[in-house]
Amino acid sequence: MFRFETLELVHWDYWQRLEVPLAAPIVTIVGANGSGKTTLLDALRTLLALECSGHGSRKRDYKRYVRRNGEDFAWLRAVVDNRRLPNQRRPFWPPHQEEQVTLACRIERKGGDWTRVYFLAPGDVAIERIEAEGTEYGVRDWRQLLHQAGLTPALARVLSLEQGQTDKLCELSGRELLDLVFQVFGDKETLDRYAEARAHQELVTAELKAMQGEESRLANELERFEQKVNRHLEWQALASERQELVAETRPRLEFHALNESIRGARRQLAATRRDWRRLRAELQACSDGQPSRRRAVQQAADARGAAETAEQAANAVLNQANAERTRWLTRLEERQRLLAAARVEGGDPLADQEALEAAEAERDALRLQLAAADAELKRVGELLHELAAGRRADPQDVCRFRAALDGAGIGHTLLAERLEIADEGWASAVEAVLAPFADIVLLNDARQAEEAFVLGERLRYRHYLVPESVAVPPAGAGSLLEVLRLRGPVPEWLIGLLQRTQRVADAAAGARLPRGQDWVTRQGYLRERRGGRHAAPDLPRFGEARLAALRERAEQLTNEANPLRARLRVVDARLAALRQRVLGSDARRDLAARAGEFAAAEDHLQRADEAHQDAARAALGTRQERQRCEEGLRSAQLAETALASQIAGLRSALPGLENLAGRREQAERLRRLRRQRRELPSAWQEAAGNQALAEQWGDARAIDRRIAEIERRFAQESWETDGTVVALRDNLRDSLQRQQREVGDRRRDNDMARAQTDAARSEYVKVLRHTASRYARNLRLLGEMAGVRVEVELPPLAAEEGALAQAALVVRFEFDAKGLMGMNDSDASGGQQVVKSLILLVGLMMEEAHPGGFVFIDEPFAHLDIMNIERVSAFLRATRAQYLLTTPVTHNIGVYDPASITLVTAKKRPDERWASRVGVLVRAPAAATAIAGDA
């Protein structure tokens, strides 16, 4: 490594311009505290691009020194030697082979901040000519240049030790000390070979990984492009299929379908023509028979009118005979009252009053019963009259609600109007199930439901109002629906009720059915989920049974009312007698006075009874005749209605069978066929091929669905429509194959590099063992010079990377036979720490292969006594390195003994701008006298 010969400073701290000699092995810088000793060393550190000294947060830097004097620039210049080293290499070669070179640093203010640049020039070049003759460097390049000249990072670290921290070298760990030794003493050529081999291996490994990554990327890219190619080929296939379907398959299939439809329509038109002729003849026959049916209805209506007239006349005669008979009965009943009064005259008045009150109470009860019976008989008579006239006979609330619906224009029908019992034997069963629903209102249009519901709420209609109805499906075997005919749609829930209700002969048969099965007997006993009960109503609501039941009820009410009337007459006679006796009338006198009258009344009553019987027989005959005429009229009306329905059905079916629209469509199909025969190629009209297409696709709708599916896939899925992906895929495949070949070649190179690295590592380990041994020998030699026993434990170095990473150099010291201690032992005194650090430091400078170099040591004797100062001075002189030492003026004069040059600094006077010059003491080669000089 190089050494310093001179140092020149311009505007550095408070020195205006200063030049000092440094061409000596040991240079001591002495001065009072604050006189500039560390400032001089920091100038050298700045010139070498090292960190300045300092303590903790008070760390100094070069800007502190250049801004204190108020100038805008500063220069640092040093002349160093460039002589050949034992290895025949000059520190600054290339680029210079001169014996001396000049190092310089220019510091100037730019934009409010300080910047520095470095210069290297051959020979001893003054500051004024350095910019013209020297080469300019930045900080990073300058440090790299000095590193090549021998200023390793390890030495730079030692040179940057803070003031008074020389003893810190012994605080390094064993691993850090070993690294420092290897950096200072390692064989450069061996290290270069190892580093070159290692770098080559790492480079090849990195390239191999990169190439493998590129290979993986190409493989992934190829796979991605394979998918793109597959999507492109699939897109091409779908596009071709769509084109073929649209351009050829669909026209051929339409041509084939047109031919088939023409043949089928021809057969169908022929069949419908035959049916049309048959229906037309049947319609003509029915139309011819319609006048006779009308005449029969008219005749039956006339006969019913005549029967009604005769019945009315007979009833009038009967009523007159009945009134005559009643008149004579009343008179004879008066005689009976007089006779009763005559028999009871002279009775107890209190008992007669009680009997009168009891008779009046009985009379009132009889009148109430007769009024209820007469009211029901009147209602039943009205229903019979309405039904006999062919009109509906609904309850008042139903009539009122239906009138409101008709007024609002809401079409509707009652459930009873759509229901007909096909088997009257099951009428009671139907009544048991459907009687509660007879007055359900079914809307013709579900869109009018809201308006209908509003009316139902306003009129408080208690029966269901159903907007939605469905067509009646086929009836299940044995279900109640099987014995009904429903003329129109009904609610779906009603169909479900009828379907799940099974008809059984009796309750015993129903009990044998599975649990949960609904059933009903002929007599109307119903079993449902809530249980079983007799549900058939007393008065039927559906079919012909309703009319018969009403007639039977009218007769029953009449039979029940006659005994009540007879009893009422008896009670009235008794009341008259009791009233007369209570009032004191003379019944015997009245009987005697009216005896002739009562005798004549008996004769008249006998003749009135005979006339009444004759009139009753005549009225019964006319009533029976009227009923027979009504049945004949009903039969004639049903026959006429059936014939009219048949004629209407034939007339509605006849246009469909005539099928004029079908004939026009057939003509249009024939025109289209002729046009397609002209337009389509002859090969597309080949029947066998078109039949195969029809078997494959069915009809054109299947092709449309397939085309729609292709269009949907084109719209919804991602496709590759660019045909260049095939060429890109092929290029990627070729690139991947080339990459795979290159990866194989690189892998072979990597194996070769690994072998070279292993060989270089073995050589490196040998050098490390030798270097560690030499350093240990240097430490023991320095320890003997300092009177300190030094033991060094060499690391077990091996060729494995892990062993080298864990290796450490263990050094122990023994002072004054007090036992061994480690490098950073807590029992060591401050002076012992300095001695240990100096031994470790000086040991780095004793390597014969790398002689020379320089070391900055700030106050190395601060903690040493006189004996240790002498010991340290002795082995400092024994080394061949250049030392720049600082020491305060208060120390023992023994600190100057090893120095050839002593620089004396002084504090700046307060009244002066610049500091005084530095004194220089140069030791004569053969004398102990010093001469004073200044720079």
mmCIF file of C-alpha atoms in Angstrom, residues 457-725:
data_model
loop_
_atom_site.group_PDB
_atom_site.id
_atom_site.type_symbol
_atom_site.label_atom_id
_atom_site.label_comp_id
_atom_site.label_asym_id
_atom_site.label_seq_id
_atom_site.Cartn_x
_atom_site.Cartn_y
_atom_site.Cartn_z
ATOM 1 C CA GLU A 457 -117.276 -6.713 0.285
ATOM 2 C CA ARG A 458 -119.926 -4.021 -0.056
ATOM 3 C CA LEU A 459 -122.860 -6.486 -0.235
ATOM 4 C CA ARG A 460 -121.320 -8.874 2.306
ATOM 5 C CA TYR A 461 -121.662 -11.842 -0.021
ATOM 6 C CA ARG A 462 -120.889 -14.911 2.105
ATOM 7 C CA HIS A 463 -120.144 -17.373 -0.681
ATOM 8 C CA TYR A 464 -116.865 -17.758 -2.562
ATOM 9 C CA LEU A 465 -116.068 -15.540 -5.541
ATOM 10 C CA VAL A 466 -113.542 -17.364 -7.757
ATOM 11 C CA PRO A 467 -111.699 -15.485 -10.562
ATOM 12 C CA GLU A 468 -109.560 -18.367 -11.880
ATOM 13 C CA SER A 469 -110.948 -21.567 -13.364
ATOM 14 C CA VAL A 470 -109.367 -24.455 -15.272
ATOM 15 C CA ALA A 471 -110.570 -27.002 -17.780
ATOM 16 C CA VAL A 472 -111.936 -30.235 -16.367
ATOM 17 C CA PRO A 473 -109.482 -33.152 -16.728
ATOM 18 C CA PRO A 474 -110.526 -36.803 -17.172
ATOM 19 C CA ALA A 475 -112.176 -38.189 -14.042
ATOM 20 C CA GLY A 476 -110.411 -40.761 -11.902
ATOM 21 C CA ALA A 477 -111.979 -44.197 -11.616
ATOM 22 C CA GLY A 478 -114.403 -44.350 -8.693
ATOM 23 C CA SER A 479 -114.150 -40.632 -7.915
ATOM 24 C CA LEU A 480 -117.152 -38.374 -7.375
ATOM 25 C CA LEU A 481 -116.127 -36.434 -10.499
ATOM 26 C CA GLU A 482 -116.967 -39.519 -12.537
ATOM 27 C CA VAL A 483 -120.770 -39.109 -11.949
ATOM 28 C CA LEU A 484 -120.788 -35.399 -12.879
ATOM 29 C CA ARG A 485 -120.835 -33.443 -16.127
ATOM 30 C CA LEU A 486 -119.274 -29.992 -15.818
ATOM 31 C CA ARG A 487 -120.272 -27.573 -18.566
ATOM 32 C CA GLY A 488 -117.247 -25.291 -18.531
ATOM 33 C CA PRO A 489 -114.149 -24.618 -16.420
ATOM 34 C CA VAL A 490 -114.340 -24.753 -12.626
ATOM 35 C CA PRO A 491 -111.911 -23.910 -9.778
ATOM 36 C CA GLU A 492 -108.896 -26.154 -9.580
ATOM 37 C CA TRP A 493 -109.400 -26.852 -5.864
ATOM 38 C CA LEU A 494 -112.939 -28.084 -6.589
ATOM 39 C CA ILE A 495 -111.587 -30.558 -9.149
ATOM 40 C CA GLY A 496 -109.104 -31.779 -6.561
ATOM 41 C CA LEU A 497 -111.908 -32.211 -4.010
ATOM 42 C CA LEU A 498 -114.019 -34.240 -6.456
ATOM 43 C CA GLN A 499 -111.045 -36.311 -7.631
ATOM 44 C CA ARG A 500 -109.912 -37.321 -4.146
ATOM 45 C CA THR A 501 -113.473 -38.133 -2.859
ATOM 46 C CA GLN A 502 -114.066 -41.843 -3.513
ATOM 47 C CA ARG A 503 -117.595 -43.266 -3.982
ATOM 48 C CA VAL A 504 -118.443 -46.234 -1.743
ATOM 49 C CA ALA A 505 -121.570 -48.345 -1.318
ATOM 50 C CA ASP A 506 -121.878 -47.749 2.419
ATOM 51 C CA ALA A 507 -119.947 -46.547 5.455
ATOM 52 C CA ALA A 508 -118.603 -50.006 6.215
ATOM 53 C CA ALA A 509 -116.941 -50.169 2.784
ATOM 54 C CA GLY A 510 -115.527 -46.679 3.246
ATOM 55 C CA ALA A 511 -114.077 -47.558 6.658
ATOM 56 C CA ARG A 512 -111.965 -50.247 4.982
ATOM 57 C CA LEU A 513 -110.213 -47.685 2.755
ATOM 58 C CA PRO A 514 -106.765 -46.369 3.763
ATOM 59 C CA ARG A 515 -106.642 -43.686 6.413
ATOM 60 C CA GLY A 516 -106.656 -40.234 4.915
ATOM 61 C CA GLN A 517 -108.835 -41.249 1.934
ATOM 62 C CA ASP A 518 -111.991 -39.095 1.524
ATOM 63 C CA TRP A 519 -115.197 -41.035 0.637
ATOM 64 C CA VAL A 520 -118.966 -40.592 0.422
ATOM 65 C CA THR A 521 -121.891 -43.054 0.356
ATOM 66 C CA ARG A 522 -124.982 -43.032 -1.878
ATOM 67 C CA GLN A 523 -127.051 -41.802 1.071
ATOM 68 C CA GLY A 524 -124.732 -38.789 1.551
ATOM 69 C CA TYR A 525 -122.568 -39.880 4.505
ATOM 70 C CA LEU A 526 -119.253 -38.029 3.996
ATOM 71 C CA ARG A 527 -115.811 -38.906 5.399
ATOM 72 C CA GLU A 528 -113.105 -36.215 5.112
ATOM 73 C CA ARG A 529 -110.035 -35.100 7.029
ATOM 74 C CA ARG A 530 -112.153 -33.567 9.808
ATOM 75 C CA GLY A 531 -114.168 -36.764 10.358
ATOM 76 C CA GLY A 532 -117.400 -38.346 9.160
ATOM 77 C CA ARG A 533 -120.967 -36.968 9.126
ATOM 78 C CA HIS A 534 -124.235 -37.167 7.198
ATOM 79 C CA ALA A 535 -123.825 -34.123 4.963
ATOM 80 C CA ALA A 536 -126.730 -34.456 2.447
ATOM 81 C CA PRO A 537 -129.081 -31.435 2.920
ATOM 82 C CA ASP A 538 -132.846 -31.808 3.363
ATOM 83 C CA LEU A 539 -133.496 -29.719 0.257
ATOM 84 C CA PRO A 540 -131.299 -30.618 -2.760
ATOM 85 C CA ARG A 541 -129.582 -27.837 -4.663
ATOM 86 C CA PHE A 542 -128.731 -29.543 -7.973
ATOM 87 C CA GLY A 543 -130.526 -31.288 -10.864
ATOM 88 C CA GLU A 544 -134.028 -32.702 -11.265
ATOM 89 C CA ALA A 545 -134.047 -33.868 -7.657
ATOM 90 C CA ARG A 546 -134.452 -30.276 -6.569
ATOM 91 C CA LEU A 547 -137.819 -29.899 -8.370
ATOM 92 C CA ALA A 548 -139.103 -33.233 -7.037
ATOM 93 C CA ALA A 549 -137.945 -32.394 -3.533
ATOM 94 C CA LEU A 550 -139.719 -29.016 -3.687
ATOM 95 C CA ARG A 551 -142.966 -30.682 -4.761
ATOM 96 C CA GLU A 552 -142.618 -33.250 -2.037
ATOM 97 C CA ARG A 553 -141.916 -30.517 0.480
ATOM 98 C CA ALA A 554 -145.002 -28.552 -0.637
ATOM 99 C CA GLU A 555 -147.194 -31.629 -0.186
ATOM 100 C CA GLN A 556 -145.604 -32.324 3.196
ATOM 101 C CA LEU A 557 -146.224 -28.755 4.354
ATOM 102 C CA THR A 558 -149.861 -28.983 3.205
ATOM 103 C CA ASN A 559 -150.365 -32.237 5.085
ATOM 104 C CA GLU A 560 -148.779 -30.725 8.200
ATOM 105 C CA ALA A 561 -150.989 -27.574 8.000
ATOM 106 C CA ASN A 562 -154.417 -29.340 7.654
ATOM 107 C CA PRO A 563 -154.459 -30.865 11.206
ATOM 108 C CA LEU A 564 -153.356 -27.510 12.565
ATOM 109 C CA ARG A 565 -156.308 -25.785 10.831
ATOM 110 C CA ALA A 566 -158.757 -28.364 12.121
ATOM 111 C CA ARG A 567 -157.453 -28.008 15.614
ATOM 112 C CA LEU A 568 -157.631 -24.235 15.274
ATOM 113 C CA ARG A 569 -161.334 -24.447 14.372
ATOM 114 C CA VAL A 570 -162.031 -26.555 17.444
ATOM 115 C CA VAL A 571 -160.178 -24.121 19.644
ATOM 116 C CA ASP A 572 -162.053 -21.158 18.098
ATOM 117 C CA ALA A 573 -165.443 -22.865 18.816
ATOM 118 C CA ARG A 574 -164.455 -23.517 22.367
ATOM 119 C CA LEU A 575 -163.342 -19.895 22.779
ATOM 120 C CA ALA A 576 -166.702 -18.651 21.462
ATOM 121 C CA ALA A 577 -168.593 -20.843 23.927
ATOM 122 C CA LEU A 578 -166.432 -19.758 26.834
ATOM 123 C CA ARG A 579 -166.846 -16.121 25.911
ATOM 124 C CA GLN A 580 -170.605 -16.472 25.726
ATOM 125 C CA ARG A 581 -170.799 -18.179 29.087
ATOM 126 C CA VAL A 582 -168.524 -15.634 30.659
ATOM 127 C CA LEU A 583 -170.698 -12.885 29.188
ATOM 128 C CA GLY A 584 -173.918 -14.680 30.435
ATOM 129 C CA SER A 585 -175.635 -15.511 27.041
ATOM 130 C CA ASP A 586 -178.654 -17.832 26.862
ATOM 131 C CA ALA A 587 -177.523 -20.661 24.575
ATOM 132 C CA ARG A 588 -180.692 -22.796 24.938
ATOM 133 C CA ARG A 589 -182.900 -19.922 23.866
ATOM 134 C CA ASP A 590 -180.749 -19.259 20.791
ATOM 135 C CA LEU A 591 -180.810 -22.938 19.835
ATOM 136 C CA ALA A 592 -184.621 -23.016 20.044
ATOM 137 C CA ALA A 593 -184.995 -19.824 18.062
ATOM 138 C CA ARG A 594 -182.634 -20.945 15.254
ATOM 139 C CA ALA A 595 -183.535 -24.630 14.993
ATOM 140 C CA GLY A 596 -184.996 -24.268 11.466
ATOM 141 C CA GLU A 597 -181.945 -22.356 10.284
ATOM 142 C CA PHE A 598 -179.560 -25.022 11.520
ATOM 143 C CA ALA A 599 -181.681 -27.809 9.884
ATOM 144 C CA ALA A 600 -181.539 -26.053 6.510
ATOM 145 C CA ALA A 601 -177.780 -25.603 6.954
ATOM 146 C CA GLU A 602 -177.327 -29.378 7.293
ATOM 147 C CA ASP A 603 -179.107 -29.935 3.952
ATOM 148 C CA HIS A 604 -177.031 -27.278 2.246
ATOM 149 C CA LEU A 605 -173.766 -28.696 3.768
ATOM 150 C CA GLN A 606 -174.511 -32.159 2.356
ATOM 151 C CA ARG A 607 -175.001 -30.737 -1.129
ATOM 152 C CA ALA A 608 -171.867 -28.481 -0.676
ATOM 153 C CA ASP A 609 -169.776 -31.519 0.337
ATOM 154 C CA GLU A 610 -170.793 -33.373 -2.812
ATOM 155 C CA ALA A 611 -170.031 -30.311 -4.968
ATOM 156 C CA HIS A 612 -166.689 -29.841 -3.191
ATOM 157 C CA GLN A 613 -165.684 -33.465 -3.799
ATOM 158 C CA ASP A 614 -166.614 -33.188 -7.495
ATOM 159 C CA ALA A 615 -164.615 -29.917 -7.802
ATOM 160 C CA ALA A 616 -161.617 -31.428 -5.980
ATOM 161 C CA ARG A 617 -161.572 -34.420 -8.330
ATOM 162 C CA ALA A 618 -161.813 -32.112 -11.321
ATOM 163 C CA ALA A 619 -159.006 -29.851 -9.985
ATOM 164 C CA LEU A 620 -156.793 -32.875 -9.366
ATOM 165 C CA GLY A 621 -157.378 -34.064 -12.930
ATOM 166 C CA THR A 622 -156.559 -30.656 -14.377
ATOM 167 C CA ARG A 623 -153.429 -30.389 -12.204
ATOM 168 C CA GLN A 624 -152.210 -33.789 -13.386
ATOM 169 C CA GLU A 625 -152.967 -32.822 -16.969
ATOM 170 C CA ARG A 626 -151.033 -29.587 -16.516
ATOM 171 C CA GLN A 627 -148.038 -31.471 -15.080
ATOM 172 C CA ARG A 628 -148.143 -33.909 -18.013
ATOM 173 C CA CYS A 629 -148.203 -30.995 -20.444
ATOM 174 C CA GLU A 630 -145.269 -29.376 -18.656
ATOM 175 C CA GLU A 631 -143.270 -32.590 -18.949
ATOM 176 C CA GLY A 632 -144.152 -32.756 -22.639
ATOM 177 C CA LEU A 633 -143.125 -29.128 -23.130
ATOM 178 C CA ARG A 634 -139.871 -29.699 -21.322
ATOM 179 C CA SER A 635 -139.115 -32.742 -23.436
ATOM 180 C CA ALA A 636 -139.966 -30.849 -26.619
ATOM 181 C CA GLN A 637 -137.804 -27.903 -25.533
ATOM 182 C CA LEU A 638 -134.895 -30.211 -24.702
ATOM 183 C CA ALA A 639 -135.243 -31.935 -28.075
ATOM 184 C CA GLU A 640 -135.354 -28.561 -29.832
ATOM 185 C CA THR A 641 -132.370 -27.311 -27.851
ATOM 186 C CA ALA A 642 -130.428 -30.473 -28.592
ATOM 187 C CA LEU A 643 -131.232 -30.172 -32.276
ATOM 188 C CA ALA A 644 -130.279 -26.485 -32.272
ATOM 189 C CA SER A 645 -127.010 -27.331 -30.477
ATOM 190 C CA GLN A 646 -126.339 -30.066 -33.026
ATOM 191 C CA ILE A 647 -127.042 -27.662 -35.897
ATOM 192 C CA ALA A 648 -124.829 -24.995 -34.316
ATOM 193 C CA GLY A 649 -122.045 -27.541 -33.834
ATOM 194 C CA LEU A 650 -122.352 -28.721 -37.422
ATOM 195 C CA ARG A 651 -122.360 -25.167 -38.709
ATOM 196 C CA SER A 652 -119.293 -24.292 -36.646
ATOM 197 C CA ALA A 653 -117.484 -27.464 -37.723
ATOM 198 C CA LEU A 654 -118.427 -27.166 -41.368
ATOM 199 C CA PRO A 655 -116.167 -24.165 -42.223
ATOM 200 C CA GLY A 656 -113.272 -25.945 -40.565
ATOM 201 C CA LEU A 657 -113.851 -29.045 -42.637
ATOM 202 C CA GLU A 658 -114.293 -26.971 -45.761
ATOM 203 C CA ASN A 659 -110.812 -25.610 -44.878
ATOM 204 C CA LEU A 660 -110.604 -22.770 -47.363
ATOM 205 C CA ALA A 661 -107.578 -21.417 -45.500
ATOM 206 C CA GLY A 662 -105.892 -24.809 -45.750
ATOM 207 C CA ARG A 663 -106.539 -24.904 -49.481
ATOM 208 C CA ARG A 664 -105.055 -21.424 -49.864
ATOM 209 C CA GLU A 665 -102.050 -22.499 -47.794
ATOM 210 C CA GLN A 666 -101.654 -25.582 -49.987
ATOM 211 C CA ALA A 667 -101.665 -23.405 -53.072
ATOM 212 C CA GLU A 668 -99.083 -21.120 -51.505
ATOM 213 C CA ARG A 669 -96.922 -24.133 -50.613
ATOM 214 C CA LEU A 670 -97.066 -25.336 -54.207
ATOM 215 C CA ARG A 671 -95.962 -21.919 -55.474
ATOM 216 C CA ARG A 672 -93.071 -21.918 -52.976
ATOM 217 C CA LEU A 673 -92.081 -25.417 -54.062
ATOM 218 C CA ARG A 674 -91.917 -24.420 -57.721
ATOM 219 C CA ARG A 675 -89.846 -21.352 -56.828
ATOM 220 C CA GLN A 676 -87.405 -23.385 -54.700
ATOM 221 C CA ARG A 677 -86.999 -25.967 -57.452
ATOM 222 C CA ARG A 678 -85.850 -23.180 -59.724
ATOM 223 C CA GLU A 679 -83.481 -21.648 -57.152
ATOM 224 C CA LEU A 680 -81.909 -24.625 -55.354
ATOM 225 C CA PRO A 681 -79.158 -26.746 -56.916
ATOM 226 C CA SER A 682 -80.340 -30.098 -58.178
ATOM 227 C CA ALA A 683 -78.077 -31.935 -55.704
ATOM 228 C CA TRP A 684 -79.902 -30.213 -52.822
ATOM 229 C CA GLN A 685 -83.244 -31.580 -54.102
ATOM 230 C CA GLU A 686 -82.167 -35.200 -53.835
ATOM 231 C CA ALA A 687 -84.793 -36.931 -51.688
ATOM 232 C CA ALA A 688 -82.579 -39.507 -49.922
ATOM 233 C CA GLY A 689 -80.055 -36.927 -48.756
ATOM 234 C CA ASN A 690 -82.771 -34.579 -47.571
ATOM 235 C CA GLN A 691 -84.466 -37.448 -45.746
ATOM 236 C CA ALA A 692 -81.168 -38.164 -43.935
ATOM 237 C CA LEU A 693 -80.961 -34.501 -42.923
ATOM 238 C CA ALA A 694 -84.535 -34.671 -41.659
ATOM 239 C CA GLU A 695 -83.728 -37.758 -39.592
ATOM 240 C CA GLN A 696 -80.669 -35.978 -38.193
ATOM 241 C CA TRP A 697 -82.248 -32.612 -37.392
ATOM 242 C CA GLY A 698 -85.979 -33.254 -37.281
ATOM 243 C CA ASP A 699 -87.127 -29.864 -38.523
ATOM 244 C CA ALA A 700 -85.874 -26.338 -39.184
ATOM 245 C CA ARG A 701 -86.568 -25.329 -35.579
ATOM 246 C CA ALA A 702 -83.804 -27.654 -34.394
ATOM 247 C CA ILE A 703 -81.434 -25.926 -36.835
ATOM 248 C CA ASP A 704 -82.611 -22.535 -35.573
ATOM 249 C CA ARG A 705 -81.971 -23.667 -32.012
ATOM 250 C CA ARG A 706 -78.493 -24.854 -32.975
ATOM 251 C CA ILE A 707 -77.764 -21.556 -34.770
ATOM 252 C CA ALA A 708 -79.115 -19.624 -31.766
ATOM 253 C CA GLU A 709 -76.914 -21.710 -29.474
ATOM 254 C CA ILE A 710 -73.857 -20.959 -31.648
ATOM 255 C CA GLU A 711 -74.747 -17.255 -31.665
ATOM 256 C CA ARG A 712 -75.208 -17.323 -27.892
ATOM 257 C CA ARG A 713 -71.802 -18.966 -27.434
ATOM 258 C CA PHE A 714 -70.254 -16.400 -29.770
ATOM 259 C CA ALA A 715 -71.827 -13.611 -27.681
ATOM 260 C CA GLN A 716 -71.189 -14.987 -24.186
ATOM 261 C CA GLU A 717 -67.845 -16.811 -24.484
ATOM 262 C CA SER A 718 -64.382 -15.500 -25.273
ATOM 263 C CA TRP A 719 -63.074 -16.580 -28.679
ATOM 264 C CA GLU A 720 -59.864 -16.192 -30.588
ATOM 265 C CA THR A 721 -60.757 -15.010 -34.061
ATOM 266 C CA ASP A 722 -57.256 -14.002 -35.193
ATOM 267 C CA GLY A 723 -55.756 -16.763 -37.341
ATOM 268 C CA THR A 724 -52.212 -15.627 -36.615
ATOM 269 C CA VAL A 725 -52.320 -17.437 -33.253
#
